[in-house]
Amino acid sequence: MLDWLLSRLGLDGTFLEHWDRVRVGFQSPSALAAGLILLAPVAWWMARRQARNLAVASPRVRRTLLALRVAVLLLLILVLAGPVARLDMIEERKPLLAIVLDHSRSMSLPAGPFADAAEAGRFAAFLGDRPVEDVSREALALAALRAKSGTLFDELRRRYEVRGFAASAGLSAWDVAEFPEPAREAGDASKLGDAIAEIIESAGGREVGGIVLLSDGQVTDGISLADASRRASEARAPVIPVAPGGSARTRDVALVDTFAPAEVSKGDTVPISATIESQGFDGRAVKIRLLEGDAVLDIKEVVLDAAEQQQVELRYRADVPGFHTLRVEIPSPEGEPPALRANNADLVAVRVSDEKLKVLHVEGMPRWDMRFLKNAMRRDHGLKGRTGEVPELILEAEARRSGGLPDGLPRDPDALAEYHTVVLGDASPALLDDRFLSALEIAVRERGLGLIVEAGTQHMPHRYGPQLRDLLPVRLEGDLAGYPAPAVEPFRLELTPDGSVHEATRFYDDPTRNREIWANLPEYYWCAAVVRAGPAATVLVRNPAVATDYGSLPLIAHHYAGKGRVLFVGTDSTWLWRRYVGERFFAKFWGQAIRFVARREAEPDKKGSLEVRPLRAKPGERVQIDLRAFDAEGKPLEAAGAPIRILRGEPPASVDSLTAERDPRTPGRFAAVFSPDRPGDYRAVADGGKGSPLEARFRVLETSEELRRPNINRNALGQLAAATGGRLIEPDQLDSIAELAKGEPRKIPLHREATIWDNGFVLGLLALLYCLDVAIRRMTGLS
Amino acid sequence: MIPSEAPPAAVAADPGRRPGRALPILAGSLALIALAPRGARAQEAVGADPLTDAQVIARVTRSIDRGLAYLARQQLPDGSWHRNNAVNSVALLAFLGRGHTPGRGPYREVLARGRGFLVRAQKDENGYISFSTMYEHGMATLALAELYGMDPDPDVEQALRRAVKLIVGTQNRAGGWRYNPAPNDADLSVTIMQVVALRAANNAEIPVPEETINKAISYVKSCFRDKGFAYQVGGALTPQMTAAGCLALQLLGRYDDPELSVALESLAKYPVEWKAGSIQYFYYFHYYAIQALYQGGGRRWNEWNPKIRELLLEKQDTDGSWEVPPGTAEGAGTVGPNRVYWTAMGCLVLEIYMHFLPAYQR
């Protein structure tokens, strides 16, 4: 009853819980004192008036009426004084400790093999009768947790608020009182990075004492572990990974990476790189094959070595223009577990083009980006100059030496519009004068010339006026010559969601892999002073270290300027992307960027193309189908839709028919989405015009990425732990969580105050007193 | 012509000259390699995770950074490291090869002082940047060429153009260069340094006459014999000159010359070891060998690069510097025992994994 009454007065559970410590006071004690002092003479005055005006009423009625009026006045005085309930106490706040169980498909793989009997024996201690060889990673993790549920977790709960989560494609709550097997089926994806980020975010600023991650460390989707570790580190939350299995590696041969240039020219012979990891087959020679359909295009022999990843370059001769899906495969050696054969093959896509884009490259000084880009463009047989067979380069430094401006720089729109793409480096306004800029603006806006502007410390673009700046997809901070990074804290790159699937910044089809690669590209020390992206611009890459009023700094962005596309590169250090891999990412970015912005032109003989992304999908995943179709005269097809058939298996059987919808912005382009429901080799078939069928292949694999690297990724888990102040531990070392987790319950002085007059109860009391007064007067005939 | 003073041993004490005991030592080395265990990396790898690309990058980067920190500590107040501009230049190149460029990052002051010393060291009368031989000049020209474009200082451009002009003007009739800045004699060791410098300058769009390039190609090819390259025409082939000759042909654009594939095959057979054996000039040899094998690519590169990488990582001292293998020729000479030179060269060999120096792009 008391609780009900107090809650009606507006006091919440905290007051009720600590009722013995609650004190009542007034916000304005002086108003109370003054009111009470005045009340006595006012009551005396009212009594005198009633005695005179209500002489016919009995003294009892007059006293009652007086009492009611005094009560009303008293109530009003109390309300004016502002009565409050006050609670002063010490609250204990515990840090959060998250126990995260990786519930993805790869956790159902065996916990073994083990390095030796001693290691297996350590785990057998808490497995009971079950032979350790037969236990899955998840079962081992659960058994280890259950073995400690009484002792360790009682202690942890004393210090922390312990919450459980099961993580796979999403994060769900998990009961850590009993450590049951998670109710949901194991997931087809591992988004461990997302799980860590979500836990930190949901803590809402509250201290996270630790994140215990029982996982094999395989991440197939979402935020990379590198990104997640940065977020955990910023939140000062140590991640304590628990490796649920032996330290020995599974006997397996895996194709862990394949890489191909995105676009090559007809007649080129290009390398298709394959990275192989193996274990247990040292000295065994295997033949890596490159196939298109059933045709074997190249074979390279490799002698397997477990010590280090091995790189193989297969050769692909690009003879037929179009979109080609190539398959790289390693025959499964005898002794490889059948469950792990899915990682012996991979698909790569190569677009073979017979077009040659005309490119002009203008630069101020021979900075390193120019020196590498110059050669990358010369090697790219899909690029040429307006007159020569290699892209034209105009270097201001050489022109200056000869005492004038270079002859080759076109200064009228017609000449500029002969190019498909112009790349402007750190050239000065003396070279890129008003006449050139006027011509450039017309060529871009009206003729569709593609433009790439790469920023530089000397001139670009801070020394230019609105004529050039208005063409750019970013807005700049006055004439500031860029932002230098602190010597000990260089900048890094962060791919945006748009950038992770954009054709200019796509190193891999898989957005997760792409984000991971970008996040791990080398740090750099300078970027242009960009304030924000322009209206309708798309930001592909950001510099998260520089915050402007509009968010983190846009580093690479593009937009349409009239008919032309303009891409801005806000750093002069793309040469750093060559670290360890040489041309791989540097040349791919620039090749894709030059082609992305390039002027489009009507090509009567152009053939259609059909592309499918991703080439490797999981059941239920959305597969994007992109068709470019032309009619018999070579003009872009103008139909409202284009039929696409989906075939599966060998011989191919039709499984679905789709209608690709026309893209209103790009004539001749049609797009469709297909969600495969089961694994298999698929083909999308369409009519590309002129009666020629187009075909693109893709593969749907059950948990393909989950099993690509079947071993526990101790390196990734170790790095995650090291970056966040945690430590990688084994299942029999769970006791060390108590030492590794940080933070203790904190005593926080808590002062709370709640008004107790502003509620229905007081209002009701006031109304009741007034009604009584009126009723008595009516009943006694006084009014 | 015999030079009046002995060349600096650490850089150029005729690394092409064949050591008298080469064959027995080579045989002994091969026998030891056959019997030796696979080394620490292989031992660690039993049942362990394979070394991934990211781990290789991390290990190499850590090692180079320790080496550069050592070099930075050794720099003299005037910006030099030694009274030999080849040493000063390889030290500068070691910083550049790690991606440290002028005006940026933790070594901006080191680079600025080093650049300043080289520019000031250039002789007004002829553009010569050397206290002794053309070795120094070639290496200094290479360092300036790599700085040019990344350093807005106009003095760098000026100094580089004059240095290139001197190299072009001192090529002898056969197409090579020798110790003195005069077109008289030639050897492959001095020639390769000028070739690398010209290649770097040309890559920076500084014009180099085609005739100079053609004559250089002709001279390098004339030093080929049997399965490798000799120090001078008609001399005995040596591992150092085989490495240098391969790289020279590659940088001169002669990737398809038959001499190159033969020489690369023989180069890849030399042992990678930390002792006096067939390789008397350890750093000189490996500086050129790893570049040449990288340029060649394929199986030879895949087999070679982990061996030298692991050897250097294993032999780095705790202070970040490198010693020289005992008994080898780079421990003495006019630049004397010189940890700066050894450390800078060790860094440059490992920096092959960075692919940052434009002069060495494939």
PDB file of C-alpha atoms in Angstrom, chain A residues 414-646:
ATOM      1  CA  ASP A 414      37.805  19.859 -78.498  1.00  0.00           C
ATOM      2  CA  ALA A 415      41.364  18.671 -78.064  1.00  0.00           C
ATOM      3  CA  LEU A 416      40.836  17.847 -74.397  1.00  0.00           C
ATOM      4  CA  ALA A 417      37.625  15.962 -75.151  1.00  0.00           C
ATOM      5  CA  GLU A 418      39.557  13.608 -77.385  1.00  0.00           C
ATOM      6  CA  TYR A 419      40.878  12.061 -74.209  1.00  0.00           C
ATOM      7  CA  HIS A 420      38.808   9.712 -72.114  1.00  0.00           C
ATOM      8  CA  THR A 421      40.493  10.611 -68.842  1.00  0.00           C
ATOM      9  CA  VAL A 422      42.732  13.427 -67.661  1.00  0.00           C
ATOM     10  CA  VAL A 423      44.785  12.938 -64.493  1.00  0.00           C
ATOM     11  CA  LEU A 424      45.903  16.169 -62.852  1.00  0.00           C
ATOM     12  CA  GLY A 425      48.703  15.979 -60.345  1.00  0.00           C
ATOM     13  CA  ASP A 426      50.440  18.673 -58.320  1.00  0.00           C
ATOM     14  CA  ALA A 427      50.935  21.091 -61.218  1.00  0.00           C
ATOM     15  CA  SER A 428      50.957  24.831 -60.639  1.00  0.00           C
ATOM     16  CA  PRO A 429      48.416  27.430 -61.803  1.00  0.00           C
ATOM     17  CA  ALA A 430      51.176  28.736 -64.091  1.00  0.00           C
ATOM     18  CA  LEU A 431      50.809  25.569 -66.145  1.00  0.00           C
ATOM     19  CA  LEU A 432      47.108  24.931 -65.598  1.00  0.00           C
ATOM     20  CA  ASP A 433      46.128  28.497 -66.389  1.00  0.00           C
ATOM     21  CA  ASP A 434      42.673  30.007 -66.827  1.00  0.00           C
ATOM     22  CA  ARG A 435      42.558  29.071 -70.493  1.00  0.00           C
ATOM     23  CA  PHE A 436      43.280  25.450 -69.743  1.00  0.00           C
ATOM     24  CA  LEU A 437      40.813  25.366 -66.871  1.00  0.00           C
ATOM     25  CA  SER A 438      38.048  26.896 -68.999  1.00  0.00           C
ATOM     26  CA  ALA A 439      38.623  24.272 -71.663  1.00  0.00           C
ATOM     27  CA  LEU A 440      38.746  21.560 -69.036  1.00  0.00           C
ATOM     28  CA  GLU A 441      35.447  22.668 -67.522  1.00  0.00           C
ATOM     29  CA  ILE A 442      33.708  22.552 -70.893  1.00  0.00           C
ATOM     30  CA  ALA A 443      35.263  19.198 -71.774  1.00  0.00           C
ATOM     31  CA  VAL A 444      34.157  17.685 -68.459  1.00  0.00           C
ATOM     32  CA  ARG A 445      30.721  19.237 -68.096  1.00  0.00           C
ATOM     33  CA  GLU A 446      29.617  19.167 -71.709  1.00  0.00           C
ATOM     34  CA  ARG A 447      31.637  16.414 -73.373  1.00  0.00           C
ATOM     35  CA  GLY A 448      31.808  13.930 -70.513  1.00  0.00           C
ATOM     36  CA  LEU A 449      35.610  13.926 -70.126  1.00  0.00           C
ATOM     37  CA  GLY A 450      36.684  11.932 -67.068  1.00  0.00           C
ATOM     38  CA  LEU A 451      38.861  13.807 -64.574  1.00  0.00           C
ATOM     39  CA  ILE A 452      41.013  12.589 -61.704  1.00  0.00           C
ATOM     40  CA  VAL A 453      42.619  15.179 -59.449  1.00  0.00           C
ATOM     41  CA  GLU A 454      45.310  13.960 -57.117  1.00  0.00           C
ATOM     42  CA  ALA A 455      46.150  16.422 -54.373  1.00  0.00           C
ATOM     43  CA  GLY A 456      49.675  17.636 -53.657  1.00  0.00           C
ATOM     44  CA  THR A 457      51.492  19.738 -51.119  1.00  0.00           C
ATOM     45  CA  GLN A 458      52.623  22.432 -53.548  1.00  0.00           C
ATOM     46  CA  HIS A 459      49.610  23.486 -55.565  1.00  0.00           C
ATOM     47  CA  MET A 460      46.767  21.058 -55.935  1.00  0.00           C
ATOM     48  CA  PRO A 461      44.083  22.114 -55.334  1.00  0.00           C
ATOM     49  CA  HIS A 462      44.632  24.741 -52.626  1.00  0.00           C
ATOM     50  CA  ARG A 463      46.275  27.242 -54.969  1.00  0.00           C
ATOM     51  CA  TYR A 464      43.394  27.132 -57.433  1.00  0.00           C
ATOM     52  CA  GLY A 465      40.215  29.171 -57.502  1.00  0.00           C
ATOM     53  CA  PRO A 466      36.581  28.244 -58.042  1.00  0.00           C
ATOM     54  CA  GLN A 467      37.108  27.389 -61.697  1.00  0.00           C
ATOM     55  CA  LEU A 468      38.787  24.131 -60.707  1.00  0.00           C
ATOM     56  CA  ARG A 469      37.348  23.742 -57.224  1.00  0.00           C
ATOM     57  CA  ASP A 470      33.775  23.743 -58.500  1.00  0.00           C
ATOM     58  CA  LEU A 471      34.565  20.702 -60.587  1.00  0.00           C
ATOM     59  CA  LEU A 472      35.697  18.728 -57.544  1.00  0.00           C
ATOM     60  CA  PRO A 473      33.487  16.425 -55.466  1.00  0.00           C
ATOM     61  CA  VAL A 474      34.859  17.940 -52.245  1.00  0.00           C
ATOM     62  CA  ARG A 475      34.872  21.327 -50.571  1.00  0.00           C
ATOM     63  CA  LEU A 476      38.189  22.639 -49.284  1.00  0.00           C
ATOM     64  CA  GLU A 477      39.413  24.626 -46.314  1.00  0.00           C
ATOM     65  CA  GLY A 478      40.377  27.929 -47.966  1.00  0.00           C
ATOM     66  CA  ASP A 479      43.914  27.888 -49.321  1.00  0.00           C
ATOM     67  CA  LEU A 480      45.292  25.623 -46.617  1.00  0.00           C
ATOM     68  CA  ALA A 481      48.031  23.393 -48.059  1.00  0.00           C
ATOM     69  CA  GLY A 482      46.748  20.186 -46.539  1.00  0.00           C
ATOM     70  CA  TYR A 483      46.990  18.532 -43.151  1.00  0.00           C
ATOM     71  CA  PRO A 484      50.263  16.909 -42.048  1.00  0.00           C
ATOM     72  CA  ALA A 485      49.979  13.961 -39.698  1.00  0.00           C
ATOM     73  CA  PRO A 486      51.852  13.988 -36.408  1.00  0.00           C
ATOM     74  CA  ALA A 487      55.186  12.194 -36.771  1.00  0.00           C
ATOM     75  CA  VAL A 488      54.179   9.496 -34.320  1.00  0.00           C
ATOM     76  CA  GLU A 489      50.565   9.178 -35.384  1.00  0.00           C
ATOM     77  CA  PRO A 490      50.205   8.854 -39.129  1.00  0.00           C
ATOM     78  CA  PHE A 491      46.857   8.819 -40.911  1.00  0.00           C
ATOM     79  CA  ARG A 492      45.120   5.666 -42.017  1.00  0.00           C
ATOM     80  CA  LEU A 493      42.472   4.821 -44.589  1.00  0.00           C
ATOM     81  CA  GLU A 494      38.897   3.825 -43.942  1.00  0.00           C
ATOM     82  CA  LEU A 495      36.754   2.469 -46.720  1.00  0.00           C
ATOM     83  CA  THR A 496      33.143   3.637 -46.624  1.00  0.00           C
ATOM     84  CA  PRO A 497      30.225   1.263 -47.290  1.00  0.00           C
ATOM     85  CA  ASP A 498      29.990   2.801 -50.777  1.00  0.00           C
ATOM     86  CA  GLY A 499      33.708   2.331 -51.267  1.00  0.00           C
ATOM     87  CA  SER A 500      33.685  -1.316 -50.259  1.00  0.00           C
ATOM     88  CA  VAL A 501      31.691  -2.244 -53.362  1.00  0.00           C
ATOM     89  CA  HIS A 502      32.681   0.574 -55.709  1.00  0.00           C
ATOM     90  CA  GLU A 503      34.390  -0.316 -58.965  1.00  0.00           C
ATOM     91  CA  ALA A 504      37.214   2.175 -58.409  1.00  0.00           C
ATOM     92  CA  THR A 505      38.129   0.943 -54.938  1.00  0.00           C
ATOM     93  CA  ARG A 506      37.270  -2.739 -55.311  1.00  0.00           C
ATOM     94  CA  PHE A 507      40.366  -4.859 -54.847  1.00  0.00           C
ATOM     95  CA  TYR A 508      38.297  -7.953 -54.070  1.00  0.00           C
ATOM     96  CA  ASP A 509      34.689  -8.805 -54.861  1.00  0.00           C
ATOM     97  CA  ASP A 510      34.033  -9.714 -51.264  1.00  0.00           C
ATOM     98  CA  PRO A 511      33.304  -6.423 -49.430  1.00  0.00           C
ATOM     99  CA  THR A 512      34.646  -7.788 -46.144  1.00  0.00           C
ATOM    100  CA  ARG A 513      37.930  -8.788 -47.690  1.00  0.00           C
ATOM    101  CA  ASN A 514      38.031  -5.459 -49.466  1.00  0.00           C
ATOM    102  CA  ARG A 515      37.511  -3.491 -46.253  1.00  0.00           C
ATOM    103  CA  GLU A 516      40.163  -5.587 -44.528  1.00  0.00           C
ATOM    104  CA  ILE A 517      42.700  -4.864 -47.269  1.00  0.00           C
ATOM    105  CA  TRP A 518      41.999  -1.132 -47.192  1.00  0.00           C
ATOM    106  CA  ALA A 519      42.142  -1.012 -43.408  1.00  0.00           C
ATOM    107  CA  ASN A 520      45.582  -2.601 -43.526  1.00  0.00           C
ATOM    108  CA  LEU A 521      47.091  -0.442 -46.258  1.00  0.00           C
ATOM    109  CA  PRO A 522      50.079   1.511 -44.954  1.00  0.00           C
ATOM    110  CA  GLU A 523      49.654   4.684 -42.955  1.00  0.00           C
ATOM    111  CA  TYR A 524      50.484   8.048 -44.539  1.00  0.00           C
ATOM    112  CA  TYR A 525      51.502  11.504 -43.424  1.00  0.00           C
ATOM    113  CA  TRP A 526      49.641  14.032 -45.510  1.00  0.00           C
ATOM    114  CA  CYS A 527      46.182  14.687 -46.890  1.00  0.00           C
ATOM    115  CA  ALA A 528      44.406  17.579 -48.582  1.00  0.00           C
ATOM    116  CA  ALA A 529      42.467  20.015 -46.397  1.00  0.00           C
ATOM    117  CA  VAL A 530      39.008  18.779 -47.307  1.00  0.00           C
ATOM    118  CA  VAL A 531      36.115  20.033 -45.233  1.00  0.00           C
ATOM    119  CA  ARG A 532      33.304  17.965 -46.632  1.00  0.00           C
ATOM    120  CA  ALA A 533      32.013  16.152 -49.666  1.00  0.00           C
ATOM    121  CA  GLY A 534      30.175  18.209 -52.247  1.00  0.00           C
ATOM    122  CA  PRO A 535      26.426  17.883 -52.797  1.00  0.00           C
ATOM    123  CA  ALA A 536      25.584  14.536 -54.446  1.00  0.00           C
ATOM    124  CA  ALA A 537      29.185  13.349 -54.146  1.00  0.00           C
ATOM    125  CA  THR A 538      29.958   9.787 -53.100  1.00  0.00           C
ATOM    126  CA  VAL A 539      32.738   9.343 -50.571  1.00  0.00           C
ATOM    127  CA  LEU A 540      34.691   6.132 -51.102  1.00  0.00           C
ATOM    128  CA  VAL A 541      37.515   6.481 -48.591  1.00  0.00           C
ATOM    129  CA  ARG A 542      37.835   8.597 -45.464  1.00  0.00           C
ATOM    130  CA  ASN A 543      40.627   9.701 -43.193  1.00  0.00           C
ATOM    131  CA  PRO A 544      39.182   8.882 -39.773  1.00  0.00           C
ATOM    132  CA  ALA A 545      41.950  10.749 -37.953  1.00  0.00           C
ATOM    133  CA  VAL A 546      40.782  14.190 -39.106  1.00  0.00           C
ATOM    134  CA  ALA A 547      37.361  15.262 -37.933  1.00  0.00           C
ATOM    135  CA  THR A 548      35.683  18.200 -39.593  1.00  0.00           C
ATOM    136  CA  ASP A 549      32.336  19.779 -38.737  1.00  0.00           C
ATOM    137  CA  TYR A 550      30.812  17.301 -41.168  1.00  0.00           C
ATOM    138  CA  GLY A 551      32.391  14.102 -39.856  1.00  0.00           C
ATOM    139  CA  SER A 552      35.659  12.413 -40.737  1.00  0.00           C
ATOM    140  CA  LEU A 553      37.579  13.811 -43.675  1.00  0.00           C
ATOM    141  CA  PRO A 554      36.598  12.565 -47.155  1.00  0.00           C
ATOM    142  CA  LEU A 555      39.808  11.345 -48.791  1.00  0.00           C
ATOM    143  CA  ILE A 556      38.652   9.786 -52.050  1.00  0.00           C
ATOM    144  CA  ALA A 557      35.337  10.875 -53.503  1.00  0.00           C
ATOM    145  CA  HIS A 558      33.621  11.247 -56.859  1.00  0.00           C
ATOM    146  CA  HIS A 559      30.648  12.932 -58.424  1.00  0.00           C
ATOM    147  CA  TYR A 560      29.182  13.934 -61.737  1.00  0.00           C
ATOM    148  CA  ALA A 561      30.115  17.383 -62.992  1.00  0.00           C
ATOM    149  CA  GLY A 562      27.711  17.826 -65.857  1.00  0.00           C
ATOM    150  CA  LYS A 563      28.247  14.839 -68.121  1.00  0.00           C
ATOM    151  CA  GLY A 564      31.684  14.008 -66.781  1.00  0.00           C
ATOM    152  CA  ARG A 565      32.754  12.075 -63.744  1.00  0.00           C
ATOM    153  CA  VAL A 566      35.348  13.589 -61.440  1.00  0.00           C
ATOM    154  CA  LEU A 567      37.330  11.643 -58.850  1.00  0.00           C
ATOM    155  CA  PHE A 568      39.351  13.389 -56.162  1.00  0.00           C
ATOM    156  CA  VAL A 569      42.250  11.621 -54.462  1.00  0.00           C
ATOM    157  CA  GLY A 570      43.147  13.576 -51.347  1.00  0.00           C
ATOM    158  CA  THR A 571      46.546  12.068 -50.677  1.00  0.00           C
ATOM    159  CA  ASP A 572      49.794  11.999 -52.641  1.00  0.00           C
ATOM    160  CA  SER A 573      50.932   8.745 -51.098  1.00  0.00           C
ATOM    161  CA  THR A 574      49.221   5.951 -53.010  1.00  0.00           C
ATOM    162  CA  TRP A 575      52.724   4.631 -53.738  1.00  0.00           C
ATOM    163  CA  LEU A 576      52.703   3.386 -50.167  1.00  0.00           C
ATOM    164  CA  TRP A 577      50.126   0.815 -51.203  1.00  0.00           C
ATOM    165  CA  ARG A 578      52.963  -1.009 -52.970  1.00  0.00           C
ATOM    166  CA  ARG A 579      54.297  -2.310 -49.664  1.00  0.00           C
ATOM    167  CA  TYR A 580      55.064  -5.990 -49.984  1.00  0.00           C
ATOM    168  CA  VAL A 581      52.768  -6.549 -52.964  1.00  0.00           C
ATOM    169  CA  GLY A 582      54.296  -4.170 -55.504  1.00  0.00           C
ATOM    170  CA  GLU A 583      51.867  -3.188 -58.225  1.00  0.00           C
ATOM    171  CA  ARG A 584      48.914  -5.225 -56.982  1.00  0.00           C
ATOM    172  CA  PHE A 585      46.760  -2.624 -55.255  1.00  0.00           C
ATOM    173  CA  PHE A 586      48.437   0.507 -56.625  1.00  0.00           C
ATOM    174  CA  ALA A 587      47.951  -0.430 -60.268  1.00  0.00           C
ATOM    175  CA  LYS A 588      44.518  -1.913 -59.700  1.00  0.00           C
ATOM    176  CA  PHE A 589      43.229   1.230 -58.016  1.00  0.00           C
ATOM    177  CA  TRP A 590      44.562   3.570 -60.657  1.00  0.00           C
ATOM    178  CA  GLY A 591      43.510   1.304 -63.545  1.00  0.00           C
ATOM    179  CA  GLN A 592      39.995   1.041 -62.163  1.00  0.00           C
ATOM    180  CA  ALA A 593      39.780   4.731 -61.308  1.00  0.00           C
ATOM    181  CA  ILE A 594      40.898   5.826 -64.783  1.00  0.00           C
ATOM    182  CA  ARG A 595      38.316   3.526 -66.358  1.00  0.00           C
ATOM    183  CA  PHE A 596      35.573   4.482 -63.917  1.00  0.00           C
ATOM    184  CA  VAL A 597      35.708   8.183 -64.735  1.00  0.00           C
ATOM    185  CA  ALA A 598      36.513   7.701 -68.431  1.00  0.00           C
ATOM    186  CA  ARG A 599      34.351   9.416 -71.010  1.00  0.00           C
ATOM    187  CA  ARG A 600      31.759   7.033 -72.433  1.00  0.00           C
ATOM    188  CA  GLU A 601      31.183   7.061 -76.128  1.00  0.00           C
ATOM    189  CA  ALA A 602      28.780   5.386 -78.461  1.00  0.00           C
ATOM    190  CA  GLU A 603      30.403   2.343 -79.976  1.00  0.00           C
ATOM    191  CA  PRO A 604      28.347   0.779 -82.741  1.00  0.00           C
ATOM    192  CA  ASP A 605      30.268  -2.477 -82.652  1.00  0.00           C
ATOM    193  CA  LYS A 606      30.219  -2.770 -78.942  1.00  0.00           C
ATOM    194  CA  LYS A 607      29.189  -6.160 -77.641  1.00  0.00           C
ATOM    195  CA  GLY A 608      27.154  -6.784 -74.560  1.00  0.00           C
ATOM    196  CA  SER A 609      28.510  -8.024 -71.260  1.00  0.00           C
ATOM    197  CA  LEU A 610      27.124  -9.925 -68.316  1.00  0.00           C
ATOM    198  CA  GLU A 611      28.682  -9.676 -64.858  1.00  0.00           C
ATOM    199  CA  VAL A 612      27.838 -11.426 -61.653  1.00  0.00           C
ATOM    200  CA  ARG A 613      28.967 -10.304 -58.194  1.00  0.00           C
ATOM    201  CA  PRO A 614      30.006 -11.931 -55.988  1.00  0.00           C
ATOM    202  CA  LEU A 615      31.437 -14.865 -57.865  1.00  0.00           C
ATOM    203  CA  ARG A 616      31.350 -16.969 -54.726  1.00  0.00           C
ATOM    204  CA  ALA A 617      28.159 -16.761 -52.718  1.00  0.00           C
ATOM    205  CA  LYS A 618      26.421 -18.540 -49.917  1.00  0.00           C
ATOM    206  CA  PRO A 619      22.863 -19.895 -50.096  1.00  0.00           C
ATOM    207  CA  GLY A 620      20.465 -17.029 -49.486  1.00  0.00           C
ATOM    208  CA  GLU A 621      23.007 -14.336 -50.354  1.00  0.00           C
ATOM    209  CA  ARG A 622      22.023 -11.706 -52.919  1.00  0.00           C
ATOM    210  CA  VAL A 623      23.855 -12.118 -56.212  1.00  0.00           C
ATOM    211  CA  GLN A 624      23.919  -8.958 -58.322  1.00  0.00           C
ATOM    212  CA  ILE A 625      23.606  -9.500 -62.076  1.00  0.00           C
ATOM    213  CA  ASP A 626      24.646  -6.671 -64.350  1.00  0.00           C
ATOM    214  CA  LEU A 627      23.817  -6.799 -68.068  1.00  0.00           C
ATOM    215  CA  ARG A 628      25.005  -4.378 -70.769  1.00  0.00           C
ATOM    216  CA  ALA A 629      22.987  -5.057 -73.915  1.00  0.00           C
ATOM    217  CA  PHE A 630      22.928  -3.506 -77.379  1.00  0.00           C
ATOM    218  CA  ASP A 631      20.548  -3.831 -80.263  1.00  0.00           C
ATOM    219  CA  ALA A 632      21.348  -5.031 -83.759  1.00  0.00           C
ATOM    220  CA  GLU A 633      22.704  -1.589 -84.703  1.00  0.00           C
ATOM    221  CA  GLY A 634      24.979  -1.449 -81.705  1.00  0.00           C
ATOM    222  CA  LYS A 635      22.855   1.106 -79.860  1.00  0.00           C
ATOM    223  CA  PRO A 636      22.068   0.537 -76.180  1.00  0.00           C
ATOM    224  CA  LEU A 637      18.990  -1.645 -75.831  1.00  0.00           C
ATOM    225  CA  GLU A 638      15.959   0.438 -74.930  1.00  0.00           C
ATOM    226  CA  ALA A 639      13.605  -2.280 -73.668  1.00  0.00           C
ATOM    227  CA  ALA A 640      12.002  -1.903 -70.234  1.00  0.00           C
ATOM    228  CA  GLY A 641      13.571  -5.154 -69.083  1.00  0.00           C
ATOM    229  CA  ALA A 642      15.841  -7.955 -70.244  1.00  0.00           C
ATOM    230  CA  PRO A 643      15.289 -11.669 -69.566  1.00  0.00           C
ATOM    231  CA  ILE A 644      17.990 -13.592 -67.709  1.00  0.00           C
ATOM    232  CA  ARG A 645      17.960 -17.332 -67.154  1.00  0.00           C
ATOM    233  CA  ILE A 646      19.662 -18.993 -64.209  1.00  0.00           C
TER     234      ILE A 646
END
